[in-house]
Amino acid sequence: MIVTRGLSRSFGRVEAVRGLDVEIGAGEIVGFLGPNGAGKTTTLRMLATLLRPTDGTATVAGHDLLADPRGVRRAIGYVRQGGSADPTRPVREELELQASLYGLRPPREHVARVCEAFGLTGLADRPPAALSGGQRRRLDLALGLIHRPRVLFLDEPTTGLDPRTRAALWDHVRRLREEGTTVLVSTHYLEEAEALYDRVLIIDGGAIVADGPPSALKSRAGGTLGDAYLALTADA
Amino acid sequence: MFIRDSAAVFHHAVRATFRTKAGVLIGAVQPLLYLALLGPLLARAVPGGGGWEVVVPGILLQLVLMSAGLAGFGVVFDRQTGVLERLRVTPASRAALLTGRVLRDALVLVAQSALILALGFALGLRAPVAGVLAGLAFVLVPALGLAALSYAVALRLPPEVFPPVMTTAIVPLMLLSGVFLPMSMAPGWLDAVSRAMPLRYVVDAMRDLFAGHYATGSVGIGLAVSVVFLAVALAAGTRAFQRESA
Ligand SMILES: Nc1ncnc2c1ncn2[C@@H]1O[C@H](COP(=O)(O)OP(=O)(O)O)[C@@H](O)[C@H]1O
Ligand SMILES: [Mg+2]
């Protein structure tokens, strides 16, 4: 579903992502781990067509990133680190715009559907500024999933959430697994990787340093996933 | 695709514009202030009568420069809140993301211009309807261009840099275009500098149209400048929305 070949991005002299070669199959739920500044967001933004690679290429859902960005965009959902809703506009209006831009007809019905799925029904007339952190995160998910994408990119969806809200978000990801959605999720939380993901990619300094099921990484490190993580990533 | 997406972005932007009564009221009254409080002075300063026909086109252009020129503020906000990235991930046409916004700006400008004209007529403007309508078209074309350009600049400059740069740039642009009094009244050096301002030719053309002179050299030059300005600005704006994306 996602294939990258030497995918790279530099910002001036900073090589944020260096020659990524990754293959992710349909329906895999993959955790993307790594310290701050490792290149997770840069990778996800390239795969979401927001950032042009300085080298290499990738296909997402069968569409080439550079040759067919619109094909990629139709197939993916992207939930940005830090949210993506206008804090001043009612939830309903933001979702209606999103539905319209994905060509969903009639927008209202699709908005009602995602509001139901993400527990936003009673909140649709509020602006995000009047929502709690967890409610805002659910809105971000609803915005990214309204068109039922086959591939979903989540950038640190659980950072800063309290444990209960985080667990609720995990449930949403588990539901996506049942629907066969391919999901690439960046996170700092190791316990999340153990609980949720089929496979983890660990990135450090812009390069993949480990790739496999959580159990395999643990046994290789002869300890917990935390031991594996600390052994593989450099001291920051 | 393009039309559907532009319509969706337009609808979304219009809803925000008309959300609060206070916002609508401010948008309606603010452009009238110059006409009501400065217009009577300027109209008297114009030699040989016909003052309002000179002043009203200038005030219209001043409104355009302010509203359209500062339109990019909306994009600065959308960049900071992540809205812009969210829209860029959708399959929506890049040109539509720009066009929908610019059409909203056009709607607001038409409404505000109508108010200015109504007050102008009440104060003593006596211009032929055909000239006024033609003049309005002349001011809207570069307005759309200016709004697009403002968005392009807002997309390229760091968000914290845009507000001071744009508000500072707009004032000389406005004064040098001769929005208050015709630049033909200015000393030679000022007149010469103002010839580098595209919108000077637009306001000169509008003043001819408001005076009922349609087939003049100024009108021809003004039309050409308006159209070229719009084309260049839209191209720059769309490029800016496409920038960086794969
Ligand atoms: N727009 C940008 N301009 C310059 N440098 C950037 C930009 N985005 C990211 N970087 C740099 O690229 C590296 C990777 O950043 P990022 O992908 O955000 O890491 P992560 O998401 O893993 O924390 C960092 O060194 C960061 O400073
Ligand atoms: Mg990040």
mmCIF file of C-alpha atoms in Angstrom, chain A:
data_model
loop_
_atom_site.group_PDB
_atom_site.id
_atom_site.type_symbol
_atom_site.label_atom_id
_atom_site.label_comp_id
_atom_site.label_asym_id
_atom_site.label_seq_id
_atom_site.Cartn_x
_atom_site.Cartn_y
_atom_site.Cartn_z
ATOM 1 C CA MET A 1 0.000 0.000 0.000
ATOM 2 C CA ILE A 2 2.955 2.273 0.720
ATOM 3 C CA VAL A 3 6.289 1.762 -1.012
ATOM 4 C CA THR A 4 9.149 4.234 -0.653
ATOM 5 C CA ARG A 5 12.404 4.122 -2.616
ATOM 6 C CA GLY A 6 15.270 6.229 -1.316
ATOM 7 C CA LEU A 7 12.788 8.813 -0.067
ATOM 8 C CA SER A 8 14.766 11.822 1.207
ATOM 9 C CA ARG A 9 14.222 15.387 2.238
ATOM 10 C CA SER A 10 16.722 18.045 3.225
ATOM 11 C CA PHE A 11 16.055 21.513 4.589
ATOM 12 C CA GLY A 12 19.125 23.459 3.587
ATOM 13 C CA ARG A 13 21.958 21.505 5.211
ATOM 14 C CA VAL A 14 19.701 19.514 7.536
ATOM 15 C CA GLU A 15 19.028 16.037 6.125
ATOM 16 C CA ALA A 16 15.685 15.436 7.817
ATOM 17 C CA VAL A 17 14.954 12.132 6.056
ATOM 18 C CA ARG A 18 17.723 10.070 4.446
ATOM 19 C CA GLY A 19 16.950 7.418 1.847
ATOM 20 C CA LEU A 20 13.897 5.715 3.291
ATOM 21 C CA ASP A 21 13.121 2.253 1.814
ATOM 22 C CA VAL A 22 9.923 0.966 3.377
ATOM 23 C CA GLU A 23 7.094 -1.284 2.247
ATOM 24 C CA ILE A 24 3.800 -1.379 4.087
ATOM 25 C CA GLY A 25 1.115 -3.843 3.035
ATOM 26 C CA ALA A 26 -2.625 -3.343 2.846
ATOM 27 C CA GLY A 27 -4.337 -3.392 6.240
ATOM 28 C CA GLU A 28 -1.141 -3.106 8.289
ATOM 29 C CA ILE A 29 -1.219 -0.881 11.362
ATOM 30 C CA VAL A 30 2.305 0.444 11.703
ATOM 31 C CA GLY A 31 3.748 2.497 14.526
ATOM 32 C CA PHE A 32 6.360 5.069 13.586
ATOM 33 C CA LEU A 33 8.644 5.675 16.560
ATOM 34 C CA GLY A 34 11.586 7.936 17.088
ATOM 35 C CA PRO A 35 12.869 10.829 19.181
ATOM 36 C CA ASN A 36 11.906 14.441 18.490
ATOM 37 C CA GLY A 37 13.476 15.648 15.276
ATOM 38 C CA ALA A 38 14.013 12.118 13.934
ATOM 39 C CA GLY A 39 12.105 12.877 10.728
ATOM 40 C CA LYS A 40 8.645 11.395 11.414
ATOM 41 C CA THR A 41 6.614 14.463 10.511
ATOM 42 C CA THR A 42 8.770 15.163 7.461
ATOM 43 C CA THR A 43 8.205 11.600 6.223
ATOM 44 C CA LEU A 44 4.462 11.751 6.759
ATOM 45 C CA ARG A 45 4.193 15.152 5.086
ATOM 46 C CA MET A 46 6.019 13.827 2.039
ATOM 47 C CA LEU A 47 3.733 10.791 1.847
ATOM 48 C CA ALA A 48 0.695 13.102 2.184
ATOM 49 C CA THR A 49 1.883 15.209 -0.813
ATOM 50 C CA LEU A 50 2.485 18.257 1.372
ATOM 51 C CA LEU A 51 6.226 18.312 0.935
ATOM 52 C CA ARG A 52 8.238 17.536 -2.169
ATOM 53 C CA PRO A 53 11.005 14.961 -1.618
ATOM 54 C CA THR A 54 14.467 16.237 -2.481
ATOM 55 C CA ASP A 55 15.342 12.731 -3.631
ATOM 56 C CA GLY A 56 13.730 9.334 -4.132
ATOM 57 C CA THR A 57 10.109 8.553 -4.644
ATOM 58 C CA ALA A 58 7.134 6.674 -3.221
ATOM 59 C CA THR A 59 3.840 5.173 -4.252
ATOM 60 C CA VAL A 60 0.818 5.324 -2.001
ATOM 61 C CA ALA A 61 -2.239 3.169 -2.768
ATOM 62 C CA GLY A 62 -0.740 2.535 -6.196
ATOM 63 C CA HIS A 63 -0.302 6.202 -7.095
ATOM 64 C CA ASP A 64 3.080 7.778 -7.609
ATOM 65 C CA LEU A 65 3.702 10.700 -5.275
ATOM 66 C CA LEU A 66 5.132 12.951 -7.962
ATOM 67 C CA ALA A 67 3.297 11.782 -11.083
ATOM 68 C CA ASP A 68 -0.186 11.501 -9.603
ATOM 69 C CA PRO A 69 -0.499 13.549 -6.401
ATOM 70 C CA ARG A 70 -4.249 13.902 -6.828
ATOM 71 C CA GLY A 71 -4.626 10.117 -6.986
ATOM 72 C CA VAL A 72 -2.671 9.889 -3.730
ATOM 73 C CA ARG A 73 -4.811 12.587 -2.129
ATOM 74 C CA ARG A 74 -8.025 10.792 -3.008
ATOM 75 C CA ALA A 75 -6.800 7.624 -1.304
ATOM 76 C CA ILE A 76 -5.333 9.034 1.900
ATOM 77 C CA GLY A 77 -6.331 10.743 5.097
ATOM 78 C CA TYR A 78 -3.803 12.816 7.015
ATOM 79 C CA VAL A 79 -4.243 13.919 10.601
ATOM 80 C CA ARG A 80 -1.696 16.538 11.353
ATOM 81 C CA GLN A 81 0.329 16.879 14.529
ATOM 82 C CA GLY A 82 -1.281 19.747 16.430
ATOM 83 C CA GLY A 83 -4.641 19.695 14.703
ATOM 84 C CA SER A 84 -6.102 21.219 11.611
ATOM 85 C CA ALA A 85 -9.473 22.764 12.410
ATOM 86 C CA ASP A 86 -10.186 26.488 12.443
ATOM 87 C CA PRO A 87 -10.772 27.219 16.148
ATOM 88 C CA THR A 88 -13.389 29.854 15.304
ATOM 89 C CA ARG A 89 -15.659 27.934 12.917
ATOM 90 C CA PRO A 90 -18.438 25.590 14.010
ATOM 91 C CA VAL A 91 -17.463 21.918 13.796
ATOM 92 C CA ARG A 92 -20.299 21.330 11.338
ATOM 93 C CA GLU A 93 -19.038 23.932 8.874
ATOM 94 C CA GLU A 94 -15.504 22.572 8.916
ATOM 95 C CA LEU A 95 -16.783 19.052 8.279
ATOM 96 C CA GLU A 96 -19.132 20.212 5.526
ATOM 97 C CA LEU A 97 -16.292 21.907 3.688
ATOM 98 C CA GLN A 98 -14.212 18.771 4.027
ATOM 99 C CA ALA A 99 -17.051 16.577 2.691
ATOM 100 C CA SER A 100 -17.580 18.909 -0.270
ATOM 101 C CA LEU A 101 -13.913 18.954 -1.210
ATOM 102 C CA TYR A 102 -13.913 15.139 -1.264
ATOM 103 C CA GLY A 103 -16.972 15.210 -3.509
ATOM 104 C CA LEU A 104 -19.227 13.549 -0.908
ATOM 105 C CA ARG A 105 -22.920 14.146 -1.621
ATOM 106 C CA PRO A 106 -24.869 15.355 0.158
ATOM 107 C CA PRO A 107 -22.311 16.798 2.589
ATOM 108 C CA ARG A 108 -24.772 16.975 5.490
ATOM 109 C CA GLU A 109 -25.367 13.228 5.548
ATOM 110 C CA HIS A 110 -21.676 12.470 5.596
ATOM 111 C CA VAL A 111 -21.168 15.019 8.352
ATOM 112 C CA ALA A 112 -23.907 13.415 10.408
ATOM 113 C CA ARG A 113 -22.284 9.999 9.870
ATOM 114 C CA VAL A 114 -18.804 11.036 11.089
ATOM 115 C CA CYS A 115 -20.233 13.071 13.954
ATOM 116 C CA GLU A 116 -21.996 9.923 15.091
ATOM 117 C CA ALA A 117 -18.891 7.763 14.669
ATOM 118 C CA PHE A 118 -16.641 10.157 16.587
ATOM 119 C CA GLY A 119 -19.034 11.298 19.285
ATOM 120 C CA LEU A 120 -19.384 14.839 17.961
ATOM 121 C CA THR A 121 -23.125 14.902 17.365
ATOM 122 C CA GLY A 122 -23.958 17.171 20.286
ATOM 123 C CA LEU A 123 -20.941 19.380 19.610
ATOM 124 C CA ALA A 124 -21.445 20.173 15.939
ATOM 125 C CA ASP A 125 -22.522 23.762 16.500
ATOM 126 C CA ARG A 126 -19.567 24.609 18.717
ATOM 127 C CA PRO A 127 -16.280 26.011 17.475
ATOM 128 C CA PRO A 128 -13.215 23.883 18.314
ATOM 129 C CA ALA A 129 -12.048 26.634 20.671
ATOM 130 C CA ALA A 130 -14.926 25.533 22.917
ATOM 131 C CA LEU A 131 -13.988 21.820 22.842
ATOM 132 C CA SER A 132 -11.779 19.792 25.180
ATOM 133 C CA GLY A 133 -8.450 18.419 23.942
ATOM 134 C CA GLY A 134 -9.936 14.958 23.431
ATOM 135 C CA GLN A 135 -12.963 16.312 21.591
ATOM 136 C CA ARG A 136 -10.707 18.350 19.313
ATOM 137 C CA ARG A 137 -8.654 15.256 18.547
ATOM 138 C CA ARG A 138 -11.831 13.388 17.617
ATOM 139 C CA LEU A 139 -12.720 16.252 15.301
ATOM 140 C CA ASP A 140 -9.284 15.988 13.687
ATOM 141 C CA LEU A 141 -9.896 12.274 13.136
ATOM 142 C CA ALA A 142 -13.358 12.950 11.715
ATOM 143 C CA LEU A 143 -11.893 15.516 9.295
ATOM 144 C CA GLY A 144 -9.219 13.063 8.158
ATOM 145 C CA LEU A 145 -11.530 10.056 7.868
ATOM 146 C CA ILE A 146 -14.751 11.533 6.471
ATOM 147 C CA HIS A 147 -14.056 10.113 3.003
ATOM 148 C CA ARG A 148 -13.097 6.644 4.342
ATOM 149 C CA PRO A 149 -9.526 6.670 3.026
ATOM 150 C CA ARG A 150 -7.738 3.391 2.358
ATOM 151 C CA VAL A 151 -4.546 4.766 3.868
ATOM 152 C CA LEU A 152 -4.368 6.914 6.988
ATOM 153 C CA PHE A 153 -1.433 8.907 8.310
ATOM 154 C CA LEU A 154 -1.665 9.959 11.949
ATOM 155 C CA ASP A 155 1.022 12.266 13.296
ATOM 156 C CA GLU A 156 1.311 11.946 17.083
ATOM 157 C CA PRO A 157 -2.432 11.658 17.623
ATOM 158 C CA THR A 158 -2.096 10.808 21.305
ATOM 159 C CA THR A 159 0.566 13.281 22.401
ATOM 160 C CA GLY A 160 -0.654 15.406 25.265
ATOM 161 C CA LEU A 161 -3.849 13.436 25.842
ATOM 162 C CA ASP A 162 -4.848 12.034 29.212
ATOM 163 C CA PRO A 163 -4.753 8.215 29.517
ATOM 164 C CA ARG A 164 -8.491 7.743 29.155
ATOM 165 C CA THR A 165 -8.715 9.865 25.996
ATOM 166 C CA ARG A 166 -5.673 8.087 24.641
ATOM 167 C CA ALA A 167 -7.332 4.714 25.182
ATOM 168 C CA ALA A 168 -10.455 5.958 23.379
ATOM 169 C CA LEU A 169 -8.319 6.978 20.447
ATOM 170 C CA TRP A 170 -6.721 3.517 20.389
ATOM 171 C CA ASP A 171 -10.223 2.087 20.072
ATOM 172 C CA HIS A 172 -10.784 4.178 16.967
ATOM 173 C CA VAL A 173 -7.557 2.836 15.482
ATOM 174 C CA ARG A 174 -8.611 -0.750 16.310
ATOM 175 C CA ARG A 175 -11.866 -0.142 14.477
ATOM 176 C CA LEU A 176 -9.870 0.968 11.432
ATOM 177 C CA ARG A 177 -7.996 -2.326 11.589
ATOM 178 C CA GLU A 178 -11.310 -4.170 11.308
ATOM 179 C CA GLU A 179 -12.201 -2.089 8.266
ATOM 180 C CA GLY A 180 -8.898 -2.979 6.599
ATOM 181 C CA THR A 181 -7.485 0.546 6.561
ATOM 182 C CA THR A 182 -3.718 0.822 6.296
ATOM 183 C CA VAL A 183 -2.488 3.093 9.088
ATOM 184 C CA LEU A 184 0.888 4.676 9.745
ATOM 185 C CA VAL A 185 0.955 6.344 13.187
ATOM 186 C CA SER A 186 3.812 8.298 14.648
ATOM 187 C CA THR A 187 4.086 8.258 18.409
ATOM 188 C CA HIS A 188 6.413 8.608 21.371
ATOM 189 C CA TYR A 189 4.605 6.064 23.468
ATOM 190 C CA LEU A 190 6.193 2.622 23.578
ATOM 191 C CA GLU A 191 3.285 1.030 25.417
ATOM 192 C CA GLU A 192 1.075 2.165 22.578
ATOM 193 C CA ALA A 193 3.284 0.328 20.122
ATOM 194 C CA GLU A 194 2.923 -2.875 22.132
ATOM 195 C CA ALA A 195 -0.818 -2.579 22.537
ATOM 196 C CA LEU A 196 -1.753 -1.514 19.072
ATOM 197 C CA TYR A 197 0.649 -2.072 16.269
ATOM 198 C CA ASP A 198 1.419 -5.091 14.098
ATOM 199 C CA ARG A 199 4.761 -3.611 13.309
ATOM 200 C CA VAL A 200 6.955 -0.740 14.380
ATOM 201 C CA LEU A 201 9.392 1.338 12.391
ATOM 202 C CA ILE A 202 11.979 3.136 14.473
ATOM 203 C CA ILE A 203 13.531 6.168 12.840
ATOM 204 C CA ASP A 204 16.510 8.086 14.135
ATOM 205 C CA GLY A 205 18.456 10.871 12.488
ATOM 206 C CA GLY A 206 16.324 10.511 9.363
ATOM 207 C CA ALA A 207 17.040 6.801 8.807
ATOM 208 C CA ILE A 208 15.182 3.619 9.748
ATOM 209 C CA VAL A 209 17.090 1.800 12.494
ATOM 210 C CA ALA A 210 14.597 -1.003 13.181
ATOM 211 C CA ASP A 211 11.615 -2.551 11.486
ATOM 212 C CA GLY A 212 9.523 -5.455 12.725
ATOM 213 C CA PRO A 213 6.770 -6.670 15.038
ATOM 214 C CA PRO A 214 7.112 -5.366 18.613
ATOM 215 C CA SER A 215 7.735 -8.904 19.873
ATOM 216 C CA ALA A 216 10.660 -9.482 17.499
ATOM 217 C CA LEU A 217 12.309 -6.199 18.484
ATOM 218 C CA LYS A 218 11.932 -7.091 22.147
ATOM 219 C CA SER A 219 13.473 -10.530 21.840
ATOM 220 C CA ARG A 220 16.327 -9.141 19.768
ATOM 221 C CA ALA A 221 17.092 -6.602 22.500
ATOM 222 C CA GLY A 222 16.606 -9.297 25.157
ATOM 223 C CA GLY A 223 14.316 -7.059 27.200
ATOM 224 C CA THR A 224 11.426 -4.692 26.884
ATOM 225 C CA LEU A 225 10.551 -2.630 23.840
ATOM 226 C CA GLY A 226 11.929 0.310 25.799
ATOM 227 C CA ASP A 227 15.320 -1.394 25.995
ATOM 228 C CA ALA A 228 15.221 -1.990 22.251
ATOM 229 C CA TYR A 229 14.302 1.628 21.626
ATOM 230 C CA LEU A 230 17.068 3.003 23.817
ATOM 231 C CA ALA A 231 19.648 0.678 22.287
ATOM 232 C CA LEU A 232 18.699 1.691 18.765
ATOM 233 C CA THR A 233 18.310 5.459 19.019
ATOM 234 C CA ALA A 234 21.193 7.771 19.746
ATOM 235 C CA ASP A 235 21.455 9.875 22.897
ATOM 236 C CA ALA A 236 19.893 13.233 22.135
#
